[in-house]
Short mmCIF file of N, CA and C in Angstrom, two decimals:
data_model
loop_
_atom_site.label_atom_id
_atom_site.label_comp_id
_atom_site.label_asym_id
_atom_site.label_seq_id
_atom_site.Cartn_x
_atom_site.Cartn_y
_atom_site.Cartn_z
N UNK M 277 289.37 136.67 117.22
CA UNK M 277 290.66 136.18 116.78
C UNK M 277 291.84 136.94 117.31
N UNK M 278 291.51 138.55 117.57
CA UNK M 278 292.70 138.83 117.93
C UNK M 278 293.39 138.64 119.22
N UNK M 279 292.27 139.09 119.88
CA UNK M 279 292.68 138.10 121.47
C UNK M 279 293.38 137.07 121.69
N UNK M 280 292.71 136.18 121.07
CA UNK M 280 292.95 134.68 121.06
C UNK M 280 294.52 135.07 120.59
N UNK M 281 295.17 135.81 119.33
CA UNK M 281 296.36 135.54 119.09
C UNK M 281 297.42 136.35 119.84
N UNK M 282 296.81 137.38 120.41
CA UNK M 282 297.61 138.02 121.35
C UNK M 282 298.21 137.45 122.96
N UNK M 283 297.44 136.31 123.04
CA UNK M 283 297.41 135.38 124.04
C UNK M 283 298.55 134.39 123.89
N UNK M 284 298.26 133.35 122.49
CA UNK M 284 299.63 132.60 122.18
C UNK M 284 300.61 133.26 121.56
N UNK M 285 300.52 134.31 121.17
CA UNK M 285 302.13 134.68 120.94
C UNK M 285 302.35 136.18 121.90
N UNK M 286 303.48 136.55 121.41
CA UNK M 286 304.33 137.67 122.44
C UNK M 286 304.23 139.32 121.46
N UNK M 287 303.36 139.21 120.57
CA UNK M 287 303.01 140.30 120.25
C UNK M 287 301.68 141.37 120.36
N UNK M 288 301.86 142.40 120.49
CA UNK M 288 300.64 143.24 121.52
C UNK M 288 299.71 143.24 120.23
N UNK M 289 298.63 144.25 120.51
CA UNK M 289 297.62 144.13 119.52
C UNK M 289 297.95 144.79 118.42
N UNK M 290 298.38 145.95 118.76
CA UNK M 290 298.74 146.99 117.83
C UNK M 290 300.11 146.16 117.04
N UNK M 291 300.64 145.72 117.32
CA UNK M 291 301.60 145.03 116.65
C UNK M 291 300.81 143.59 115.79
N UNK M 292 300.58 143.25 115.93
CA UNK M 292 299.38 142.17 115.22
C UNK M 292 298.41 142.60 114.28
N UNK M 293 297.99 144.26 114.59
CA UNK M 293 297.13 145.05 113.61
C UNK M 293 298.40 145.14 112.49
N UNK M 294 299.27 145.65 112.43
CA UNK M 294 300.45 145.76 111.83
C UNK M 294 300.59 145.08 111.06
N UNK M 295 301.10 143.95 111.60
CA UNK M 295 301.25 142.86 110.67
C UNK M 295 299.92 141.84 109.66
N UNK M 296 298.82 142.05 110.23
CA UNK M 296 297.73 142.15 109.59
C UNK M 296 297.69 142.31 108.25
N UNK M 297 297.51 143.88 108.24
CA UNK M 297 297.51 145.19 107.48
C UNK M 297 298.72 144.42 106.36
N UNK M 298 299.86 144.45 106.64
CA UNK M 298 300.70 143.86 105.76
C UNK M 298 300.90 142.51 104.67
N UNK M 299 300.09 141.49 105.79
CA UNK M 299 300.12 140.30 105.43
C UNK M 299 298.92 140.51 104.34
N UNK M 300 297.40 141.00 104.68
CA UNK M 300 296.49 140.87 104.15
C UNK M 300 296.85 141.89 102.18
N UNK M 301 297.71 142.75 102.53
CA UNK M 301 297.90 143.42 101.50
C UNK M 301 298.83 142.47 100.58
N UNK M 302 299.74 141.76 101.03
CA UNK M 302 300.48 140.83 100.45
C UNK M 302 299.95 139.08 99.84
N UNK M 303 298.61 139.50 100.64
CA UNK M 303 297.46 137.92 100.50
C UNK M 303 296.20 138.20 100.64
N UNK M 304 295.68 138.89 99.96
CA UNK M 304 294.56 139.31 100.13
C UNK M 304 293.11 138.45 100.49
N UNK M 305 293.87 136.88 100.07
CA UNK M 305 292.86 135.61 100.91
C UNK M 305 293.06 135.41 102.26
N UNK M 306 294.04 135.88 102.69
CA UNK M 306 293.96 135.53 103.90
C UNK M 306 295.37 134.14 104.20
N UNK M 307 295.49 133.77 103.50
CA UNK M 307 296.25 132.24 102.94
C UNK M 307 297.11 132.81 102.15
N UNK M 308 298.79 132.11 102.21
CA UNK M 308 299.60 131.52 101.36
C UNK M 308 299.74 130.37 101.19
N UNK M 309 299.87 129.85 99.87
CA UNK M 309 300.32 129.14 99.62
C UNK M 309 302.13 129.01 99.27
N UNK M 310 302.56 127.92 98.59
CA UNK M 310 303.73 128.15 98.54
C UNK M 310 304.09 128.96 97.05
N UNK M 311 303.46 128.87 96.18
CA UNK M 311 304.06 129.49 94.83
C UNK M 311 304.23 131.07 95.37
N UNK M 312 302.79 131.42 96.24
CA UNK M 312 302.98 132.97 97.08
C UNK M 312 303.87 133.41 97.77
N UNK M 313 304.05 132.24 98.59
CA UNK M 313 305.35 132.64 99.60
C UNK M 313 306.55 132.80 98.79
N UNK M 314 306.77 131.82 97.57
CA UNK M 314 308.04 131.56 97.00
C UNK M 314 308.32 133.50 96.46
N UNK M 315 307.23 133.59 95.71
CA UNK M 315 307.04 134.82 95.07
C UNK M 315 307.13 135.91 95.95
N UNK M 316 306.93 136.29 97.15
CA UNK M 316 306.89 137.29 97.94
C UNK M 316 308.61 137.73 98.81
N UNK M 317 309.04 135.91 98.71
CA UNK M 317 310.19 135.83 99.61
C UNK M 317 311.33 136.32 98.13
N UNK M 318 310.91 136.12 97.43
CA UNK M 318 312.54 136.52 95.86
C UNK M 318 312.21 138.07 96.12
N UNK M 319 311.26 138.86 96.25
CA UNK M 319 311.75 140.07 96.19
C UNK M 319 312.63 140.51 97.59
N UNK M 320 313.25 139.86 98.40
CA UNK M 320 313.95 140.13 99.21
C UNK M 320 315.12 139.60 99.00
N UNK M 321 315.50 138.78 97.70
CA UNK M 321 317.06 138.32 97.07
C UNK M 321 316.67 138.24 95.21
N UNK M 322 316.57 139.85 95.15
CA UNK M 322 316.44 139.63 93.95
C UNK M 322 318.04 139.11 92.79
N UNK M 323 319.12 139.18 93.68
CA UNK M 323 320.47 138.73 92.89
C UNK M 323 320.27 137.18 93.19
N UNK M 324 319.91 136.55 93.60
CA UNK M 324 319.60 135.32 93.78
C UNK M 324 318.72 134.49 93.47
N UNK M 325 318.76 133.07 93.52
CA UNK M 325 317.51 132.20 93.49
C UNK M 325 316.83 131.92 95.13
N UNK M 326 315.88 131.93 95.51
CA UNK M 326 315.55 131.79 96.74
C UNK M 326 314.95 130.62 97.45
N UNK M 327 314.08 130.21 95.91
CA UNK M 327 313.07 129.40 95.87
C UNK M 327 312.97 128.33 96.51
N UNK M 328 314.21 127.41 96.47
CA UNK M 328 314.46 126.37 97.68
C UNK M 328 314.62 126.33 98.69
N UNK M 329 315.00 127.39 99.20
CA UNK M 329 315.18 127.88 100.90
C UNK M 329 313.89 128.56 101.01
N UNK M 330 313.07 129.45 100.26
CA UNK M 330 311.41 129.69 100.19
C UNK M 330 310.83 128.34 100.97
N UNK M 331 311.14 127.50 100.24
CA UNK M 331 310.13 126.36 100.40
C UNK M 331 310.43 125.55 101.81
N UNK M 332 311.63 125.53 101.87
CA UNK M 332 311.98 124.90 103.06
C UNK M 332 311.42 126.01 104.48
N UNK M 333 311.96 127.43 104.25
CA UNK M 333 311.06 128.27 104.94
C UNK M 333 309.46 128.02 105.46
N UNK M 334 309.10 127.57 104.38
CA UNK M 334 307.67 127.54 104.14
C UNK M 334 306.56 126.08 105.09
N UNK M 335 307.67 125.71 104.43
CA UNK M 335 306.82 123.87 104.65
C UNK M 335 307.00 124.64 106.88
N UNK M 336 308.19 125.22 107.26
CA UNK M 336 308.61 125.55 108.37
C UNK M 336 307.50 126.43 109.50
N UNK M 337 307.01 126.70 108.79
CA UNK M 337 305.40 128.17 108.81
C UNK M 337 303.86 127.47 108.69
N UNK M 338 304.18 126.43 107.58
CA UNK M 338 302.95 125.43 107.94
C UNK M 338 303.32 124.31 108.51
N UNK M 339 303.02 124.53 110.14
CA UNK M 339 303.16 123.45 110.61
C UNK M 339 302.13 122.96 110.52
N UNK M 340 301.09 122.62 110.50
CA UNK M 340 299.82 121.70 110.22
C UNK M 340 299.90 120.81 108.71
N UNK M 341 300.95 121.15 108.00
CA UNK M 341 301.32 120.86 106.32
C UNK M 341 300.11 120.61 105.79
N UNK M 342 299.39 121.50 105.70
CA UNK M 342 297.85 121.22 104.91
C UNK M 342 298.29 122.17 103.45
N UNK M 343 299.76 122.63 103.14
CA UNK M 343 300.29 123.26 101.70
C UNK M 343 299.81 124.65 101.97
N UNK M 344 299.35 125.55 103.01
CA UNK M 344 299.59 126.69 103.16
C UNK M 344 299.73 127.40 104.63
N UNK M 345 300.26 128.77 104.19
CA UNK M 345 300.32 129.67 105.54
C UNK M 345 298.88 130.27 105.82
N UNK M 346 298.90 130.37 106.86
CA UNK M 346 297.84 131.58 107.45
C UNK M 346 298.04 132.91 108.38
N UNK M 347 297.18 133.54 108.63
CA UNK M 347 298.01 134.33 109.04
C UNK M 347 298.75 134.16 110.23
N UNK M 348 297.80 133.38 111.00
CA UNK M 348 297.85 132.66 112.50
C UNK M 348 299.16 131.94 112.43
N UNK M 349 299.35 130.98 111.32
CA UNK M 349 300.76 130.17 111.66
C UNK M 349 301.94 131.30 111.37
N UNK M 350 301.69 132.04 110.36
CA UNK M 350 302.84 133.31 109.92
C UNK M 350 303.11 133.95 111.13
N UNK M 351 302.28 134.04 112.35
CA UNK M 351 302.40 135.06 113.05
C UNK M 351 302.83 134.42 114.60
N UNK M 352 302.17 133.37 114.14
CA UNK M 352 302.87 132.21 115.50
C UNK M 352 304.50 131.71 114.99
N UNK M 353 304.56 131.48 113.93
CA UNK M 353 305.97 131.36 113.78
C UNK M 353 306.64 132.39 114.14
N UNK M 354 306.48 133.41 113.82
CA UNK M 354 307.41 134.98 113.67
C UNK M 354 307.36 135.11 115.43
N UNK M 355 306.51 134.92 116.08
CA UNK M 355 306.44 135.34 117.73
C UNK M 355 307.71 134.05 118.13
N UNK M 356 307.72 133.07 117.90
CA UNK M 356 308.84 132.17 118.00
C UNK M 356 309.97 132.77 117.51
N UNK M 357 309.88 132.85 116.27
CA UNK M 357 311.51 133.40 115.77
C UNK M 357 311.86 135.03 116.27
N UNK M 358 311.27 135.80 116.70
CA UNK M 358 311.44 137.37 116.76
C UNK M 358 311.37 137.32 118.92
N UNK M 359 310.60 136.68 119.50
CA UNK M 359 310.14 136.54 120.53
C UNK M 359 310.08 135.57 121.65
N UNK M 360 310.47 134.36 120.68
CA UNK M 360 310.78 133.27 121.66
C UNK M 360 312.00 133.52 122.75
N UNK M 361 311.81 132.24 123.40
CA UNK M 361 313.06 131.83 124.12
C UNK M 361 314.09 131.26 123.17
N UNK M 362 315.40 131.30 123.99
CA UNK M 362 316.77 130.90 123.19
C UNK M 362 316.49 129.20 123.12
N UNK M 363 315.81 128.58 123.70
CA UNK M 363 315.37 127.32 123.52
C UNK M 363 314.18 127.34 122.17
N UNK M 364 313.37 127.66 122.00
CA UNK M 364 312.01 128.16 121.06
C UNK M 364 312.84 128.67 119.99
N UNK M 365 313.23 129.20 119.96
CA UNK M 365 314.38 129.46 118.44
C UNK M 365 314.70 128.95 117.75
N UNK M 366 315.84 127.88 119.00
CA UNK M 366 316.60 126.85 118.43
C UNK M 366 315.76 125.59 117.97
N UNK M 367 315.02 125.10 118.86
CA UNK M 367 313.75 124.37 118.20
C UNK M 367 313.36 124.50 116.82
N UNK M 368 312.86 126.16 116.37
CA UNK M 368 312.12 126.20 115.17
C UNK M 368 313.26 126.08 114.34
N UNK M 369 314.64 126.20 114.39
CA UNK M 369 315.79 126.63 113.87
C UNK M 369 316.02 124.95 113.32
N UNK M 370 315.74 124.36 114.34
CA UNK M 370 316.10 122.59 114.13
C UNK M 370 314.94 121.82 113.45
N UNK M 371 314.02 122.80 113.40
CA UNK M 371 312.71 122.10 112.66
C UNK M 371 313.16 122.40 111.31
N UNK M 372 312.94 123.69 110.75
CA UNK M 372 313.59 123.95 109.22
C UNK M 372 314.55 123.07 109.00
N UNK M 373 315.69 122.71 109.80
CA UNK M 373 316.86 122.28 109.23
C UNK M 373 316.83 120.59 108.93
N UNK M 374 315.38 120.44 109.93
CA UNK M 374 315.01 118.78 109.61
C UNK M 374 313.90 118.45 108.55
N UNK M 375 314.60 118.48 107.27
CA UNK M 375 313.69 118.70 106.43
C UNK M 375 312.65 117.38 106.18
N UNK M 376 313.13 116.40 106.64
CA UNK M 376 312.24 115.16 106.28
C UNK M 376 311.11 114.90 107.90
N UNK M 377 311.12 115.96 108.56
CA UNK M 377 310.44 115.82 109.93
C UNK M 377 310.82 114.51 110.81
N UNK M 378 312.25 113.91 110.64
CA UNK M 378 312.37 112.31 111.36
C UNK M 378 312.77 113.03 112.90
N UNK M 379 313.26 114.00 113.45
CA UNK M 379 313.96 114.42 114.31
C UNK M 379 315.45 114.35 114.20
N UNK M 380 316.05 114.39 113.30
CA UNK M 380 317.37 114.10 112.87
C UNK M 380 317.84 115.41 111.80
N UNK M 381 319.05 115.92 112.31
CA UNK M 381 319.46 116.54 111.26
C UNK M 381 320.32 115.41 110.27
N UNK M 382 320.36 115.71 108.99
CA UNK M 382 321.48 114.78 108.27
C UNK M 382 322.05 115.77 107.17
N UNK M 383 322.98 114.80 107.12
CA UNK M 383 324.23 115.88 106.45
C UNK M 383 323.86 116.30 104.39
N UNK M 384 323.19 115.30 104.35
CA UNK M 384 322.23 115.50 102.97
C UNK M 384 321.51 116.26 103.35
N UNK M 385 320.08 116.80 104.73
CA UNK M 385 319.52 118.05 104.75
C UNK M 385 320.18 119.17 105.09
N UNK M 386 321.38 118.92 105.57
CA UNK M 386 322.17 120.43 105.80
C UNK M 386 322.77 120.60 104.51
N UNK M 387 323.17 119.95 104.00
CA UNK M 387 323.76 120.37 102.40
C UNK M 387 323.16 121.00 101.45
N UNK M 388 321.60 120.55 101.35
CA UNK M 388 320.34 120.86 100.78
C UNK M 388 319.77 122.55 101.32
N UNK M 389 319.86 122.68 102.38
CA UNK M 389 319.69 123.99 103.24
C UNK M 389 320.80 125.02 102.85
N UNK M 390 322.56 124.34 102.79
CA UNK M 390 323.52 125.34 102.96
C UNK M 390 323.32 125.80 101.13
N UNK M 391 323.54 124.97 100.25
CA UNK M 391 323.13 125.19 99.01
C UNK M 391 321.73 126.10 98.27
N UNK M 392 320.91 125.94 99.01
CA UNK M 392 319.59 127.15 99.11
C UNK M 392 319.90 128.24 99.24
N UNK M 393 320.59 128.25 100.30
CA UNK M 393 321.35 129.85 100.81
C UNK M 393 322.48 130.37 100.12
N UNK M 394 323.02 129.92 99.82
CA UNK M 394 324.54 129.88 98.69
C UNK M 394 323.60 130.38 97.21
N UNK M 395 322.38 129.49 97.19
CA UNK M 395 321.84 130.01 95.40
C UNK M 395 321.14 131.50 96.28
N UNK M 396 320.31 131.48 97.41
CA UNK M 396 319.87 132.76 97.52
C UNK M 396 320.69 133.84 97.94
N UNK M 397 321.52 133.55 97.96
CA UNK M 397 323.05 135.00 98.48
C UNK M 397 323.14 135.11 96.49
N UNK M 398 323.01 134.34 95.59
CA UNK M 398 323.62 134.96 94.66
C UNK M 398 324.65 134.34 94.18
N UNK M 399 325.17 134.47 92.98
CA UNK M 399 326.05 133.85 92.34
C UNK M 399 327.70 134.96 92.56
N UNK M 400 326.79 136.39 92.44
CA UNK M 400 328.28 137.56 92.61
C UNK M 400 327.97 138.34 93.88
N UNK M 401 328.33 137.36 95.25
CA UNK M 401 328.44 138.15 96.26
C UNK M 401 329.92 138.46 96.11
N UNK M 402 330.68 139.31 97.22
CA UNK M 402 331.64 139.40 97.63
C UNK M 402 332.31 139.26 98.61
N UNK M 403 333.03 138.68 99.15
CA UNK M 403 333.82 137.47 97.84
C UNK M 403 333.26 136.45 97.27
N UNK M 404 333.34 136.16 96.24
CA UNK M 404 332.96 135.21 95.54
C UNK M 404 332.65 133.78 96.12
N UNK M 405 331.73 133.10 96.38
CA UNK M 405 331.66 131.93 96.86
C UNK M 405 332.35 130.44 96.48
N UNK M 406 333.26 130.29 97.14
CA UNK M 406 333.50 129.02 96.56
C UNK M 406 332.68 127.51 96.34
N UNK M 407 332.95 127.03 95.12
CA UNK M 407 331.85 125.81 95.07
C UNK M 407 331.74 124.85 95.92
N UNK M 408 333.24 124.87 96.83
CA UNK M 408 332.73 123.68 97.46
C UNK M 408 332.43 124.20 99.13
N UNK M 409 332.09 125.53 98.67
CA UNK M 409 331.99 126.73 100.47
C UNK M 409 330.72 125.54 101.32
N UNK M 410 329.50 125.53 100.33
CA UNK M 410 328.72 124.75 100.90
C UNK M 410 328.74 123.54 101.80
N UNK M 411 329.44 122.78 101.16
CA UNK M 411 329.95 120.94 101.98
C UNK M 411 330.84 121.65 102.90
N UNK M 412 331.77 122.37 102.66
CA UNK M 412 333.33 122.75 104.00
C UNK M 412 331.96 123.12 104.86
N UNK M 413 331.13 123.97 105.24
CA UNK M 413 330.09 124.57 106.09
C UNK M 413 329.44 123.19 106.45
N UNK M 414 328.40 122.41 106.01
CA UNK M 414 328.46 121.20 106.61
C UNK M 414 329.49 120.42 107.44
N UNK M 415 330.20 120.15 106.85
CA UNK M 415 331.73 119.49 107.86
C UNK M 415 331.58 119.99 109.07
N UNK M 416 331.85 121.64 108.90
CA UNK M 416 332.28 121.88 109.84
C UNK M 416 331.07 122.05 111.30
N UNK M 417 329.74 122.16 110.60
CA UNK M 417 328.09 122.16 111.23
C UNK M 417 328.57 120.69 112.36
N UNK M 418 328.50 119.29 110.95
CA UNK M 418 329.02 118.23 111.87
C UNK M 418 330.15 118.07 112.99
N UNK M 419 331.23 118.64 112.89
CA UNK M 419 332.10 118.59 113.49
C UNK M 419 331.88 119.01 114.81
N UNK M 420 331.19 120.22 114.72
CA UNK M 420 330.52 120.96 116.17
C UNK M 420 329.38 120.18 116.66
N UNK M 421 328.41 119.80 115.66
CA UNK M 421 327.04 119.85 116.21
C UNK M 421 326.88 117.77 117.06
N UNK M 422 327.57 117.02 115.83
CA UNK M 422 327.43 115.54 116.13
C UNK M 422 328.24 115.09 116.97
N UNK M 423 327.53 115.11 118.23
CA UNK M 423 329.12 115.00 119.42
C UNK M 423 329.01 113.22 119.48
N UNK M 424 328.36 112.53 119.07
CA UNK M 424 328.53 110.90 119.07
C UNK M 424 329.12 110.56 117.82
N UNK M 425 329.12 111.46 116.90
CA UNK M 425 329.84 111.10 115.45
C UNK M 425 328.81 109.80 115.09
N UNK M 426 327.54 109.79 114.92
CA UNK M 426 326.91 108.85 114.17
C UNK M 426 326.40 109.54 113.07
N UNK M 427 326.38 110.70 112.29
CA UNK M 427 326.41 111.20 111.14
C UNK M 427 324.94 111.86 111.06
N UNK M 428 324.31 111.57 112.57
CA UNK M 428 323.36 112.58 112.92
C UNK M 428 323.12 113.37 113.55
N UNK M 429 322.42 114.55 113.55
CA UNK M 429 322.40 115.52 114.59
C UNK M 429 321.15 115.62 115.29
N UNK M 430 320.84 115.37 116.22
CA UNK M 430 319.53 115.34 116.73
C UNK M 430 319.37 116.44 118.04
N UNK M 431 317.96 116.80 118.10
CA UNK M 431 317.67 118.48 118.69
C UNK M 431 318.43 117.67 120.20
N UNK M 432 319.02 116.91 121.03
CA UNK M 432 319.65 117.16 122.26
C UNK M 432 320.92 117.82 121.56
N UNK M 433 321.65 117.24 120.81
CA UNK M 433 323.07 117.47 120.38
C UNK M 433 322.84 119.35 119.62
N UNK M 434 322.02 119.26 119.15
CA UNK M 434 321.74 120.49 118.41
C UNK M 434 321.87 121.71 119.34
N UNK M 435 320.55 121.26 120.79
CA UNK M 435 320.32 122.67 121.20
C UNK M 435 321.79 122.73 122.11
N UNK M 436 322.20 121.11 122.86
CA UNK M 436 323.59 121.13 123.53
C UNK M 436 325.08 122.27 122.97
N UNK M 437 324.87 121.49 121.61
CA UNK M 437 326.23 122.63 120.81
C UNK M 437 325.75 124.08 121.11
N UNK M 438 324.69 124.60 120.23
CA UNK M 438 324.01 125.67 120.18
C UNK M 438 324.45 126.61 121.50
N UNK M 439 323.93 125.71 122.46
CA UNK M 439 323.92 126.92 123.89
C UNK M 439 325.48 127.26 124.16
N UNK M 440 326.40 126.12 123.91
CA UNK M 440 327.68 126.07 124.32
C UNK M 440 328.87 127.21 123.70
N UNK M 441 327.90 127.43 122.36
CA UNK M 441 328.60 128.20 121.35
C UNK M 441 328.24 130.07 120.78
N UNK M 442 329.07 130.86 121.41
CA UNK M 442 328.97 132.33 121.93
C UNK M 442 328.54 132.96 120.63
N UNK M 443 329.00 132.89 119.85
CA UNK M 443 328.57 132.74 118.17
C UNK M 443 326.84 132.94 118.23
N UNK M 444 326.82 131.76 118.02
CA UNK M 444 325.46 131.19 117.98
C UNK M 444 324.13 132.31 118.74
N UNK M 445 324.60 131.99 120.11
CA UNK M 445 324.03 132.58 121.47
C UNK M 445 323.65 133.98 120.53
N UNK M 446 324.82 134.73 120.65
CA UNK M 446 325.14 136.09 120.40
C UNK M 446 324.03 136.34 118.86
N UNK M 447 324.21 135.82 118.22
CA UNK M 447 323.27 135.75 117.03
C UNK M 447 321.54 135.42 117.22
N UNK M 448 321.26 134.89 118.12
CA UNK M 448 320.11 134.86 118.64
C UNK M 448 319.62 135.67 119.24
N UNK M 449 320.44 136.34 119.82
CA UNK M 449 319.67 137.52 120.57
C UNK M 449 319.99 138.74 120.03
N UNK M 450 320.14 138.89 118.75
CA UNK M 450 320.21 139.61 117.39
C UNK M 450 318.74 140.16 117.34
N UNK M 451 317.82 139.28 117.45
CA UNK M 451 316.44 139.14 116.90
C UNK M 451 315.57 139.69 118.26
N UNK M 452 316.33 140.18 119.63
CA UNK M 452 315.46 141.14 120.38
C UNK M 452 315.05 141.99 120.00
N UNK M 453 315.53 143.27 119.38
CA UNK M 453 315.48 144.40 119.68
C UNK M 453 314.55 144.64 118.25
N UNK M 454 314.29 143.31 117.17
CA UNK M 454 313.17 143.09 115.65
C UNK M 454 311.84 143.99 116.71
N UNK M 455 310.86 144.35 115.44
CA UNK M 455 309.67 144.97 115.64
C UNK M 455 309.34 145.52 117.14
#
């Protein structure tokens, strides 16, 4: 197995022993499910609720949707998000954000996503979040991302904005210099 996973993803062995070691201590089956994941991911926003962005995380990690992680998909996802290309990123980035799997972002799943994150930041960040911070952040997602203005965003328009935008770029390659 380890071969085999050192092959599809971009992490060495000793780095895969690593994460092993970690995962297996955190799942001692071998498998998450989602109540696990939900539970493992709140101790990293304990001022917050997480649970909905957990899940959306989650369903994101099992791509096979058979209702759990393994270590293999945990670790094939993470070589994408920590290791991919700026294309492979944005991909997995547009998969989470398409929560109904149609290939479409919509402004009901970005609302659903920005609101996850808004309950998992917490109710008393600073500054205080405004209630309607969530929808203005959509708007403005659409405004950039839907260059036909049909009220969808789909991965050409997605990765198109994405690359165009220094922001973005610059934030992606945030995640080189991880593990």
């Amino acid at each position: 197995g380890l071969e085999q996973l050192q092959e599809q993803t971009k992490f060495t062995r000793k780095e895969l022993q690593v994460l092993y070691r970690g995962f297996k201590n955190e799942c001692p089956s071998g498998i998450v499910n989602e109540e696990n994941f939900k539970q493992i991911y709140s101790q990293f926003f304990p001022q917050g609720d997480s649970s909905t962005y957990a899940t959306f995380l989650f369903n994101a990690f099992d791509t096979d949707h058979d209702g759990s992680v393994s270590f293999e998909d945990f670790v094939s996802g993470l070589s994408t998000i920590l290791r991919g290309t700026i294309d492979d990123r944005l991909n997995w980035a547009f998969n989470l954000y398409d929560l109904n799997k149609d290939g479409c972002i919509t402004k009901e799943e970005m609302l659903d996503i920005m609101k996850s994150i808004y309950d998992m930041m917490g109710k008393y960040t600073y500054p205080a979040m405004r209630e309607e911070a969530p929808r203005e952040h959509v708007e403005n997602f659409f405004q950039k991302m839907d260059r036909n203005k049909d009220g969808v965003v789909t991965i050409e328009e997605f990765l198109e904005s994405c690359q165009k935008d220094e922001n973005i770029m610059r934030s992606m390659q945030l995640f080189d210099s991880v593990i």
